[in-house]
Amino acid sequence: MKIQNRISLIFTVLTAGIILSLSVFIYIFASDSISRSFFHRLEVRSNIVGHAALEKNKSQTSIYYDFKEKHLGDLPYEQHQIIWKNEIHKADSLRKRFPMPQSFYDAIVRKQPARFFKNDTSYVGLGIIQSGENVIVLSSAVDLYGREEMENLKNLLIIGFFISLIFVFTFGKFFSIQIFQPIRQIIRNVKGISAHNLNQRLKVSTSKDEITDLSKTFNDMLDRLEITFEIQNNFVSNASHEFKTPLTIISGEAQLGLSIDDIPEIAKDSLRTIFRESEKLEHLTNSMLSLAQTGFDGKKEQWDEIRIDELILSVKGTADQIMPDNKVEINFDQLPEDEEKLVVNGNETLLKAAFTNIVLNSCKYSDNKPVHVLIKAGETYVIIEITDEGIGIPDREIAQIFVPFFRASNTEKYQGYGIGLPLTNNIIKLHLGSIVVNSEVGVGTRFTVYLPFK
Ligand code: ADP
């Protein structure tokens, strides 16, 4: 889960916890306050009923009830039981009838407020003394109004809880998106930096926050990486350059030797081998040089308009020099009528190296069986198919053939270094193209290269 979502979720859960606790607190507090006020109202009525019962002058009794009726009114299901001193047996039977605990009666005896609540009914008990006489009044009523109030409050709190959750989650998400905006920007910028544009740097804002620190750290790292790449690249370039001259001299000398007629055939054979092997080495050094250049900054190379059919013909020429027994056939049958569809923008040396690698591999890994090269055009791409009838590539290894120095497990008997295809892939990517490989062990391999028209 993205940190951004995790933060808004944690924020929501925390806030939900706080709102829930607050709602429970409000509910309990309100319920307690409503119930206390109802007990109080019941006690007032109970008091009046007790005093009315103790009133000696019976004509006065009705005054109490009138007062109660007029000014206080009846509570729902209001009931009063008066227990006289001499009616203890009645108290016992009442005790059996009503669900009050012993502590309730003890409180009456101690002249403390006795209150009890069960099954929506509130009970109070009062001991009343008047002119030396005393009675106990047990009163009960149901707080219908309070119950309704509590129900409303509960609904209000539940609805409020869910509405606030939606708000908190939405705002939490909004704020976390805002907070992570600079980080997303950095990710986008870093993704755009590759070996080809290592000189690019992230924008550093003026504020002194962690994001600025992060950008600076990335930039420092890029500085170090660029220097390391440059050193490595220079080393490979210089080494390849240094190899080139002696190799040219060796192959030149071998050719010169071959042109002399009166030397023994065995010596000519040696010279031929020297010539062939030095050509291979030259191709290898050129590949390493190109790999270093394309891997670091392909823009160093010069770009022109290149006709792919001509390029493939010159690739065939090179293949003929390196592997004279090759059976490469170029099929021009499907060439597009519009010649523009054969022209790509690119670097000739690099593209030639790329196609030479594929073609030479096809000859090598098929022991010089026929290799078919087909050129055709798609909607926006010129397509070059190179098909051989060679050893093929094991299924699970196809994905790795573009990794530098990787060689498939079925190539022991063939010489190679594993740098040709990585270079080819780099070059084709540099030209905004792509390569698709189809292969079956023992049947053959097809490389399909797509290059965008000019
Ligand atoms: P190598 O010098 O080993 O040929 P490459 O980089 O040119 O190195 O190729 C990488 C690997 O891809 C090879 O070692 C081989 O296993 C596989 N491969 C490339 N082309 C072919 C092909 N036409 N047929 C079979 N395997 C191939």
Short mmCIF file of C-alpha atoms and ligand atoms in Angstrom, two decimals:
data_model
loop_
_atom_site.label_atom_id
_atom_site.label_comp_id
_atom_site.label_asym_id
_atom_site.label_seq_id
_atom_site.Cartn_x
_atom_site.Cartn_y
_atom_site.Cartn_z
CA MET A 1 0.00 0.00 0.00
CA LYS A 2 1.32 3.47 -0.87
CA ILE A 3 2.57 5.51 2.13
CA GLN A 4 0.19 8.25 1.02
CA ASN A 5 -2.83 5.93 1.44
CA ARG A 6 -1.41 4.47 4.64
CA ILE A 7 -1.14 7.94 6.18
CA SER A 8 -4.72 8.88 5.30
CA LEU A 9 -5.91 5.54 6.68
CA ILE A 10 -3.99 5.92 9.97
CA PHE A 11 -5.25 9.49 10.22
CA THR A 12 -8.83 8.28 9.70
CA VAL A 13 -8.54 5.41 12.20
CA LEU A 14 -7.02 7.72 14.83
CA THR A 15 -9.65 10.38 14.34
CA ALA A 16 -12.39 7.72 14.30
CA GLY A 17 -11.11 6.49 17.68
CA ILE A 18 -11.18 10.00 19.13
CA ILE A 19 -14.66 10.81 17.75
CA LEU A 20 -15.98 7.45 18.97
CA SER A 21 -14.63 7.96 22.51
CA LEU A 22 -16.04 11.49 22.55
CA SER A 23 -19.43 10.25 21.33
CA VAL A 24 -19.54 7.51 23.98
CA PHE A 25 -18.59 10.05 26.64
CA ILE A 26 -21.31 12.48 25.48
CA TYR A 27 -23.88 9.67 25.41
CA ILE A 28 -23.04 8.42 28.90
CA PHE A 29 -22.91 11.94 30.32
CA ALA A 30 -26.26 12.93 28.75
CA SER A 31 -27.90 9.68 29.82
CA ASP A 32 -26.68 10.15 33.39
CA SER A 33 -27.82 13.75 33.50
CA ILE A 34 -31.29 12.96 32.08
CA SER A 35 -31.75 10.05 34.45
CA ARG A 36 -30.69 12.14 37.48
CA SER A 37 -33.09 14.90 36.54
CA PHE A 38 -35.92 12.35 36.15
CA PHE A 39 -35.13 10.80 39.55
CA HIS A 40 -35.27 14.27 41.03
CA ARG A 41 -38.65 14.97 39.45
CA LEU A 42 -39.97 11.64 40.71
CA GLU A 43 -38.64 12.39 44.21
CA VAL A 44 -40.44 15.75 44.26
CA ARG A 45 -43.73 14.00 43.45
CA SER A 46 -42.99 11.23 45.91
CA ASN A 47 -42.39 13.86 48.60
CA ILE A 48 -45.72 15.54 47.90
CA VAL A 49 -47.58 12.22 48.01
CA GLY A 50 -45.86 11.35 51.33
CA HIS A 51 -46.73 14.70 52.91
CA ALA A 52 -50.29 14.45 51.62
CA ALA A 53 -50.58 11.04 53.25
CA LEU A 54 -49.27 12.37 56.58
CA GLU A 55 -51.56 15.41 56.57
CA LYS A 56 -53.76 15.26 59.64
CA ASN A 57 -56.33 17.59 58.26
CA LYS A 58 -57.79 15.50 55.46
CA SER A 59 -59.41 18.53 53.84
CA GLN A 60 -55.86 19.79 53.17
CA THR A 61 -54.85 16.57 51.39
CA SER A 62 -56.51 17.55 48.16
CA ILE A 63 -54.46 20.79 48.13
CA TYR A 64 -51.30 18.74 47.83
CA TYR A 65 -52.73 16.71 44.98
CA ASP A 66 -54.12 19.79 43.24
CA PHE A 67 -50.73 21.45 43.51
CA LYS A 68 -49.01 18.35 42.14
CA GLU A 69 -51.52 18.05 39.31
CA LYS A 70 -51.48 21.72 38.32
CA HIS A 71 -47.83 22.60 38.67
CA LEU A 72 -45.96 19.37 38.17
CA GLY A 73 -48.26 17.08 36.17
CA ASP A 74 -48.11 13.29 36.04
CA LEU A 75 -45.10 11.38 34.82
CA PRO A 76 -45.72 8.46 32.45
CA TYR A 77 -46.78 5.30 34.32
CA GLU A 78 -46.36 7.14 37.63
CA GLN A 79 -47.20 5.00 40.69
CA HIS A 80 -46.84 5.55 44.44
CA GLN A 81 -46.98 3.07 47.29
CA ILE A 82 -47.28 4.40 50.86
CA ILE A 83 -46.08 2.14 53.65
CA TRP A 84 -47.09 3.08 57.18
CA LYS A 85 -45.04 2.27 60.20
CA ASN A 86 -47.44 -0.48 61.20
CA GLU A 87 -47.46 -2.05 57.73
CA ILE A 88 -44.06 -3.74 57.77
CA HIS A 89 -45.67 -6.93 56.44
CA LYS A 90 -46.85 -4.86 53.46
CA ALA A 91 -43.28 -3.65 52.97
CA ASP A 92 -42.13 -7.27 52.89
CA SER A 93 -44.66 -8.24 50.26
CA LEU A 94 -43.72 -5.12 48.25
CA ARG A 95 -40.09 -6.08 48.47
CA LYS A 96 -40.99 -9.38 46.85
CA ARG A 97 -42.98 -7.64 44.13
CA PHE A 98 -40.47 -4.97 43.23
CA PRO A 99 -37.01 -5.76 41.87
CA MET A 100 -35.10 -3.34 44.15
CA PRO A 101 -31.90 -4.62 45.80
CA GLN A 102 -31.36 -4.59 49.57
CA SER A 103 -29.11 -1.52 49.33
CA PHE A 104 -32.16 0.47 48.09
CA TYR A 105 -34.08 -0.25 51.30
CA ASP A 106 -30.98 0.30 53.42
CA ALA A 107 -30.64 3.76 51.89
CA ILE A 108 -34.28 4.56 52.89
CA VAL A 109 -33.60 3.49 56.45
CA ARG A 110 -30.46 5.67 56.51
CA LYS A 111 -32.61 8.55 55.15
CA GLN A 112 -30.47 8.80 52.07
CA PRO A 113 -31.87 9.10 48.51
CA ALA A 114 -32.78 5.59 47.34
CA ARG A 115 -32.78 5.31 43.57
CA PHE A 116 -33.01 2.31 41.28
CA PHE A 117 -33.48 1.77 37.57
CA LYS A 118 -34.55 -1.38 35.75
CA ASN A 119 -36.35 -2.21 32.49
CA ASP A 120 -36.86 1.48 31.56
CA THR A 121 -38.55 2.15 34.95
CA SER A 122 -37.08 4.48 37.56
CA TYR A 123 -37.78 3.77 41.24
CA VAL A 124 -37.28 6.07 44.22
CA GLY A 125 -37.89 5.47 47.89
CA LEU A 126 -38.33 8.21 50.51
CA GLY A 127 -38.80 8.11 54.27
CA ILE A 128 -41.00 11.11 55.29
CA ILE A 129 -41.53 12.39 58.83
CA GLN A 130 -44.22 14.90 59.71
CA SER A 131 -45.53 15.79 63.19
CA GLY A 132 -43.91 12.71 64.74
CA GLU A 133 -45.45 10.32 62.18
CA ASN A 134 -43.44 8.73 59.43
CA VAL A 135 -44.14 6.84 56.23
CA ILE A 136 -42.12 5.33 53.43
CA VAL A 137 -43.15 6.25 49.90
CA LEU A 138 -42.05 4.01 47.01
CA SER A 139 -42.59 5.69 43.64
CA SER A 140 -41.96 4.53 40.08
CA ALA A 141 -42.36 6.02 36.60
CA VAL A 142 -41.08 5.56 33.07
CA ASP A 143 -39.08 8.39 31.47
CA LEU A 144 -40.58 8.13 27.98
CA TYR A 145 -39.46 11.60 27.01
CA GLY A 146 -35.88 11.03 28.24
CA ARG A 147 -35.77 7.70 26.43
CA GLU A 148 -36.77 9.41 23.19
CA GLU A 149 -34.17 12.11 23.80
CA MET A 150 -31.47 9.48 24.27
CA GLU A 151 -32.58 7.63 21.13
CA ASN A 152 -32.34 10.88 19.13
CA LEU A 153 -28.96 11.65 20.62
CA LYS A 154 -27.71 8.14 19.75
CA ASN A 155 -28.84 8.46 16.13
CA LEU A 156 -27.32 11.92 15.90
CA LEU A 157 -23.98 10.69 17.24
CA ILE A 158 -23.91 7.66 14.90
CA ILE A 159 -24.74 9.75 11.82
CA GLY A 160 -22.26 12.43 12.94
CA PHE A 161 -19.61 9.75 13.44
CA PHE A 162 -19.93 8.39 9.88
CA ILE A 163 -20.18 11.82 8.27
CA SER A 164 -17.07 12.99 10.08
CA LEU A 165 -15.27 9.78 9.01
CA ILE A 166 -16.01 10.55 5.36
CA PHE A 167 -14.78 14.11 5.85
CA VAL A 168 -11.65 13.05 7.70
CA PHE A 169 -10.77 10.41 5.07
CA THR A 170 -11.34 12.83 2.19
CA PHE A 171 -9.32 15.61 3.79
CA GLY A 172 -6.65 13.14 4.96
CA LYS A 173 -6.29 11.87 1.41
CA PHE A 174 -6.21 15.39 0.01
CA PHE A 175 -3.50 16.49 2.47
CA SER A 176 -1.39 13.38 2.02
CA ILE A 177 -1.54 13.89 -1.77
CA GLN A 178 -0.38 17.48 -1.20
CA ILE A 179 2.40 16.36 1.16
CA PHE A 180 3.68 13.69 -1.24
CA GLN A 181 3.48 15.90 -4.31
CA PRO A 182 7.19 16.94 -4.12
CA ILE A 183 8.24 13.32 -3.60
CA ARG A 184 6.26 12.23 -6.65
CA GLN A 185 7.96 15.01 -8.59
CA ILE A 186 11.37 13.70 -7.49
CA ILE A 187 10.40 10.13 -8.51
CA ARG A 188 9.30 11.39 -11.95
CA ASN A 189 12.55 13.31 -12.41
CA VAL A 190 14.76 10.45 -11.19
CA LYS A 191 12.95 8.02 -13.53
CA GLY A 192 13.81 10.32 -16.42
CA ILE A 193 17.53 10.10 -15.65
CA SER A 194 19.37 7.19 -17.24
CA ALA A 195 22.87 6.43 -18.41
CA HIS A 196 22.11 8.58 -21.48
CA ASN A 197 21.44 11.80 -19.60
CA LEU A 198 23.42 11.44 -16.40
CA ASN A 199 24.24 15.14 -16.56
CA GLN A 200 20.64 16.05 -15.65
CA ARG A 201 19.99 17.15 -12.07
CA LEU A 202 16.91 17.44 -9.86
CA LYS A 203 15.47 20.89 -9.13
CA VAL A 204 16.39 21.98 -5.60
CA SER A 205 13.90 24.33 -3.95
CA THR A 206 14.98 27.15 -1.67
CA SER A 207 13.07 25.93 1.39
CA LYS A 208 15.09 24.16 4.05
CA ASP A 209 13.02 21.00 4.37
CA GLU A 210 13.61 17.25 4.07
CA ILE A 211 12.57 17.26 0.40
CA THR A 212 15.32 19.75 -0.42
CA ASP A 213 17.78 17.52 1.48
CA LEU A 214 16.58 14.50 -0.49
CA SER A 215 17.00 16.30 -3.83
CA LYS A 216 20.49 17.45 -2.84
CA THR A 217 21.43 13.92 -1.79
CA PHE A 218 20.21 12.57 -5.14
CA ASN A 219 22.18 15.22 -6.99
CA ASP A 220 25.34 14.38 -5.02
CA MET A 221 24.84 10.73 -5.87
CA LEU A 222 24.34 11.59 -9.54
CA ASP A 223 27.60 13.62 -9.46
CA ARG A 224 29.47 10.59 -8.18
CA LEU A 225 27.75 8.26 -10.65
CA GLU A 226 28.53 10.53 -13.57
CA ILE A 227 32.20 10.65 -12.62
CA THR A 228 32.35 6.84 -12.26
CA PHE A 229 30.62 6.35 -15.61
CA GLU A 230 32.94 8.79 -17.27
CA ILE A 231 36.02 7.03 -15.86
CA GLN A 232 34.70 3.62 -16.94
CA ASN A 233 33.69 4.90 -20.34
CA ASN A 234 37.02 6.61 -20.91
CA PHE A 235 38.85 3.49 -19.90
CA VAL A 236 36.92 1.26 -22.32
CA SER A 237 37.13 3.85 -25.12
CA ASN A 238 40.87 4.37 -24.65
CA ALA A 239 41.58 0.66 -24.39
CA SER A 240 39.55 -0.06 -27.54
CA HIS A 241 41.29 2.78 -29.39
CA GLU A 242 44.67 1.47 -28.32
CA PHE A 243 43.76 -1.98 -29.66
CA LYS A 244 42.58 -0.68 -32.99
CA THR A 245 45.91 0.46 -34.47
CA PRO A 246 47.90 -2.72 -33.71
CA LEU A 247 44.98 -4.80 -35.00
CA THR A 248 44.81 -2.83 -38.25
CA ILE A 249 48.55 -3.28 -38.65
CA ILE A 250 48.30 -7.06 -37.97
CA SER A 251 45.51 -7.61 -40.49
CA GLY A 252 47.26 -5.32 -43.03
CA GLU A 253 50.49 -7.25 -42.66
CA ALA A 254 48.63 -10.54 -43.01
CA GLN A 255 46.96 -9.31 -46.22
CA LEU A 256 50.32 -8.15 -47.51
CA GLY A 257 51.84 -11.57 -46.77
CA LEU A 258 48.95 -13.24 -48.58
CA SER A 259 49.59 -11.16 -51.70
CA ILE A 260 53.11 -12.59 -52.03
CA ASP A 261 52.94 -15.58 -54.35
CA ASP A 262 56.13 -17.48 -53.63
CA ILE A 263 55.53 -18.38 -50.01
CA PRO A 264 54.60 -21.93 -49.00
CA GLU A 265 50.88 -22.85 -48.74
CA ILE A 266 51.23 -23.71 -45.03
CA ALA A 267 52.47 -20.19 -44.32
CA LYS A 268 49.56 -18.78 -46.36
CA ASP A 269 47.13 -20.81 -44.21
CA SER A 270 48.65 -19.25 -41.08
CA LEU A 271 48.38 -15.79 -42.60
CA ARG A 272 44.72 -16.42 -43.50
CA THR A 273 44.00 -17.47 -39.91
CA ILE A 274 45.81 -14.39 -38.60
CA PHE A 275 43.80 -12.17 -40.95
CA ARG A 276 40.45 -13.77 -40.01
CA GLU A 277 41.08 -13.67 -36.28
CA SER A 278 42.34 -10.09 -36.35
CA GLU A 279 39.18 -9.08 -38.27
CA LYS A 280 37.09 -10.72 -35.54
CA LEU A 281 39.10 -8.94 -32.87
CA GLU A 282 38.64 -5.65 -34.68
CA HIS A 283 34.87 -6.22 -34.80
CA LEU A 284 34.97 -7.01 -31.07
CA THR A 285 36.94 -3.88 -30.20
CA ASN A 286 34.60 -1.78 -32.32
CA SER A 287 31.66 -3.33 -30.48
CA MET A 288 33.20 -2.59 -27.08
CA LEU A 289 33.91 0.98 -28.13
CA SER A 290 30.34 1.41 -29.35
CA LEU A 291 28.91 -0.28 -26.24
CA ALA A 292 30.82 2.19 -24.07
CA GLN A 293 29.63 5.11 -26.16
CA THR A 294 26.00 4.09 -26.52
CA GLY A 295 25.85 3.04 -22.87
CA PHE A 296 26.96 6.45 -21.79
CA ASP A 297 25.99 9.11 -24.26
CA GLY A 298 24.78 8.10 -27.68
CA LYS A 299 24.47 11.78 -28.64
CA LYS A 300 28.22 11.96 -29.10
CA GLU A 301 27.64 10.17 -32.41
CA GLN A 302 26.74 11.85 -35.65
CA TRP A 303 23.21 11.21 -37.01
CA ASP A 304 22.24 10.98 -40.71
CA GLU A 305 19.48 9.71 -42.93
CA ILE A 306 20.16 6.05 -43.61
CA ARG A 307 18.56 3.71 -46.16
CA ILE A 308 18.03 0.41 -44.45
CA ASP A 309 18.29 -1.73 -47.63
CA GLU A 310 21.71 -0.22 -48.39
CA LEU A 311 22.78 -0.69 -44.80
CA ILE A 312 21.80 -4.38 -44.88
CA LEU A 313 23.80 -4.85 -48.10
CA SER A 314 26.91 -3.42 -46.45
CA VAL A 315 26.26 -5.69 -43.42
CA LYS A 316 26.28 -8.64 -45.82
CA GLY A 317 29.64 -7.34 -47.16
CA THR A 318 31.15 -7.32 -43.67
CA ALA A 319 29.74 -10.78 -42.94
CA ASP A 320 31.34 -12.05 -46.17
CA GLN A 321 34.74 -10.81 -44.95
CA ILE A 322 34.45 -12.28 -41.45
CA MET A 323 32.63 -15.51 -42.33
CA PRO A 324 33.23 -16.14 -46.04
CA ASP A 325 31.17 -19.38 -45.93
CA ASN A 326 28.01 -17.66 -44.79
CA LYS A 327 24.70 -18.25 -46.61
CA VAL A 328 23.02 -14.95 -45.90
CA GLU A 329 20.21 -14.21 -48.39
CA ILE A 330 18.56 -10.83 -48.50
CA ASN A 331 14.94 -10.84 -49.60
CA PHE A 332 13.90 -7.53 -51.20
CA ASP A 333 10.48 -8.84 -52.38
CA GLN A 334 8.52 -6.97 -49.77
CA LEU A 335 10.32 -3.64 -50.02
CA PRO A 336 7.79 -0.79 -49.71
CA GLU A 337 6.97 1.18 -52.84
CA ASP A 338 7.45 4.41 -50.98
CA GLU A 339 11.22 4.64 -50.55
CA GLU A 340 10.79 7.08 -47.67
CA LYS A 341 9.64 4.11 -45.63
CA LEU A 342 13.14 2.69 -45.83
CA VAL A 343 14.88 5.76 -44.47
CA VAL A 344 15.63 6.09 -40.78
CA ASN A 345 17.40 8.76 -38.83
CA GLY A 346 20.45 7.31 -37.18
CA ASN A 347 24.11 6.65 -36.90
CA GLU A 348 25.39 4.44 -39.69
CA THR A 349 28.35 2.91 -37.84
CA LEU A 350 26.22 1.99 -34.86
CA LEU A 351 23.32 0.58 -36.90
CA LYS A 352 25.74 -1.41 -39.02
CA ALA A 353 27.38 -2.84 -35.89
CA ALA A 354 23.92 -3.76 -34.55
CA PHE A 355 22.78 -5.64 -37.68
CA THR A 356 26.22 -7.22 -38.21
CA ASN A 357 26.00 -8.68 -34.71
CA ILE A 358 22.60 -10.24 -35.37
CA VAL A 359 23.56 -11.57 -38.80
CA LEU A 360 26.92 -12.97 -37.64
CA ASN A 361 25.23 -14.63 -34.66
CA SER A 362 22.71 -16.25 -37.01
CA CYS A 363 25.53 -17.60 -39.19
CA LYS A 364 27.59 -18.68 -36.18
CA TYR A 365 24.83 -20.41 -34.21
CA SER A 366 23.54 -22.23 -37.30
CA ASP A 367 26.97 -23.39 -38.48
CA ASN A 368 26.55 -21.41 -41.67
CA LYS A 369 23.14 -22.75 -42.62
CA PRO A 370 21.01 -20.34 -44.70
CA VAL A 371 20.09 -17.07 -43.01
CA HIS A 372 17.18 -15.09 -44.46
CA VAL A 373 17.00 -11.35 -44.13
CA LEU A 374 13.66 -9.79 -45.02
CA ILE A 375 13.03 -6.03 -45.22
CA LYS A 376 9.48 -4.68 -45.14
CA ALA A 377 7.58 -1.66 -43.84
CA GLY A 378 4.85 -1.35 -41.23
CA GLU A 379 2.64 1.63 -40.32
CA THR A 380 5.40 3.72 -38.78
CA TYR A 381 8.31 1.29 -38.68
CA VAL A 382 10.67 -0.34 -41.10
CA ILE A 383 10.88 -4.00 -40.13
CA ILE A 384 13.94 -6.20 -40.59
CA GLU A 385 13.53 -9.94 -39.97
CA ILE A 386 16.65 -12.10 -39.64
CA THR A 387 15.84 -15.81 -39.52
CA ASP A 388 18.21 -18.72 -39.08
CA GLU A 389 17.95 -22.51 -38.80
CA GLY A 390 20.39 -22.77 -35.91
CA ILE A 391 20.56 -24.16 -32.39
CA GLY A 392 17.90 -21.78 -31.01
CA ILE A 393 17.76 -20.25 -27.53
CA PRO A 394 16.29 -22.12 -24.53
CA ASP A 395 12.93 -20.58 -23.58
CA ARG A 396 13.81 -19.49 -20.06
CA GLU A 397 17.03 -17.81 -21.26
CA ILE A 398 15.57 -15.65 -24.05
CA ALA A 399 14.88 -12.79 -21.65
CA GLN A 400 18.54 -12.62 -20.65
CA ILE A 401 20.29 -12.53 -23.99
CA PHE A 402 20.47 -8.72 -23.87
CA VAL A 403 22.26 -8.76 -20.51
CA PRO A 404 25.99 -7.98 -20.95
CA PHE A 405 28.23 -11.09 -20.87
CA PHE A 406 25.30 -13.50 -20.79
CA ARG A 407 25.65 -16.59 -22.99
CA ALA A 408 22.96 -19.25 -23.32
CA SER A 409 23.63 -22.70 -21.91
CA ASN A 410 23.73 -24.38 -25.36
CA THR A 411 26.64 -22.32 -26.73
CA GLU A 412 29.69 -24.12 -25.24
CA LYS A 413 30.99 -25.18 -28.62
CA TYR A 414 30.76 -21.63 -30.06
CA GLN A 415 33.17 -18.81 -29.34
CA GLY A 416 31.68 -15.61 -27.98
CA TYR A 417 31.75 -12.93 -25.30
CA GLY A 418 28.12 -11.97 -24.71
CA ILE A 419 28.53 -8.30 -25.60
CA GLY A 420 27.16 -8.27 -29.16
CA LEU A 421 23.44 -8.35 -28.37
CA PRO A 422 23.56 -5.91 -25.41
CA LEU A 423 25.27 -3.48 -27.77
CA THR A 424 22.70 -4.17 -30.50
CA ASN A 425 19.87 -3.61 -28.05
CA ASN A 426 21.42 -0.32 -26.85
CA ILE A 427 21.81 0.88 -30.42
CA ILE A 428 18.24 -0.01 -31.45
CA LYS A 429 16.83 1.65 -28.31
CA LEU A 430 18.95 4.71 -29.05
CA HIS A 431 17.16 4.84 -32.43
CA LEU A 432 13.78 4.53 -30.64
CA GLY A 433 13.27 1.06 -32.09
CA SER A 434 12.75 -2.37 -30.56
CA ILE A 435 13.80 -5.98 -31.03
CA VAL A 436 11.58 -9.05 -30.76
CA VAL A 437 13.16 -12.51 -30.49
CA ASN A 438 11.36 -15.76 -31.36
CA SER A 439 13.32 -18.93 -30.95
CA GLU A 440 12.95 -22.68 -30.66
CA VAL A 441 15.80 -24.93 -29.63
CA GLY A 442 16.92 -27.10 -32.55
CA VAL A 443 14.67 -25.27 -35.03
CA GLY A 444 16.03 -21.75 -35.30
CA THR A 445 15.81 -18.13 -34.20
CA ARG A 446 14.17 -15.03 -35.64
CA PHE A 447 15.20 -11.51 -34.66
CA THR A 448 12.67 -8.88 -35.73
CA VAL A 449 13.94 -5.30 -35.52
CA TYR A 450 11.54 -2.36 -35.68
CA LEU A 451 13.00 1.07 -36.50
CA PRO A 452 10.86 4.19 -36.86
CA PHE A 453 10.91 5.95 -40.22
CA LYS A 454 12.76 9.20 -40.42
P1 ADP B 1 28.00 -14.04 -28.18
O1 ADP B 1 29.32 -13.40 -28.37
O2 ADP B 1 27.99 -15.10 -27.15
O3 ADP B 1 27.36 -14.47 -29.45
P2 ADP B 1 25.88 -12.10 -28.07
O4 ADP B 1 25.70 -10.97 -27.12
O5 ADP B 1 25.99 -11.76 -29.49
O6 ADP B 1 27.13 -12.89 -27.54
O7 ADP B 1 24.67 -13.08 -27.87
C1 ADP B 1 24.27 -13.41 -26.56
C2 ADP B 1 23.73 -14.82 -26.52
O8 ADP B 1 22.49 -14.89 -27.24
C3 ADP B 1 24.59 -15.83 -27.19
O9 ADP B 1 25.61 -16.28 -26.33
C4 ADP B 1 23.63 -16.91 -27.56
O10 ADP B 1 23.42 -17.74 -26.47
C5 ADP B 1 22.36 -16.16 -27.84
N1 ADP B 1 22.13 -15.97 -29.30
C6 ADP B 1 22.24 -14.81 -29.97
N2 ADP B 1 21.91 -14.97 -31.26
C7 ADP B 1 21.59 -16.27 -31.41
C8 ADP B 1 21.13 -17.06 -32.53
N3 ADP B 1 20.97 -16.55 -33.74
N4 ADP B 1 20.87 -18.36 -32.30
C9 ADP B 1 21.02 -18.89 -31.08
N5 ADP B 1 21.44 -18.20 -29.99
C10 ADP B 1 21.73 -16.91 -30.15
#
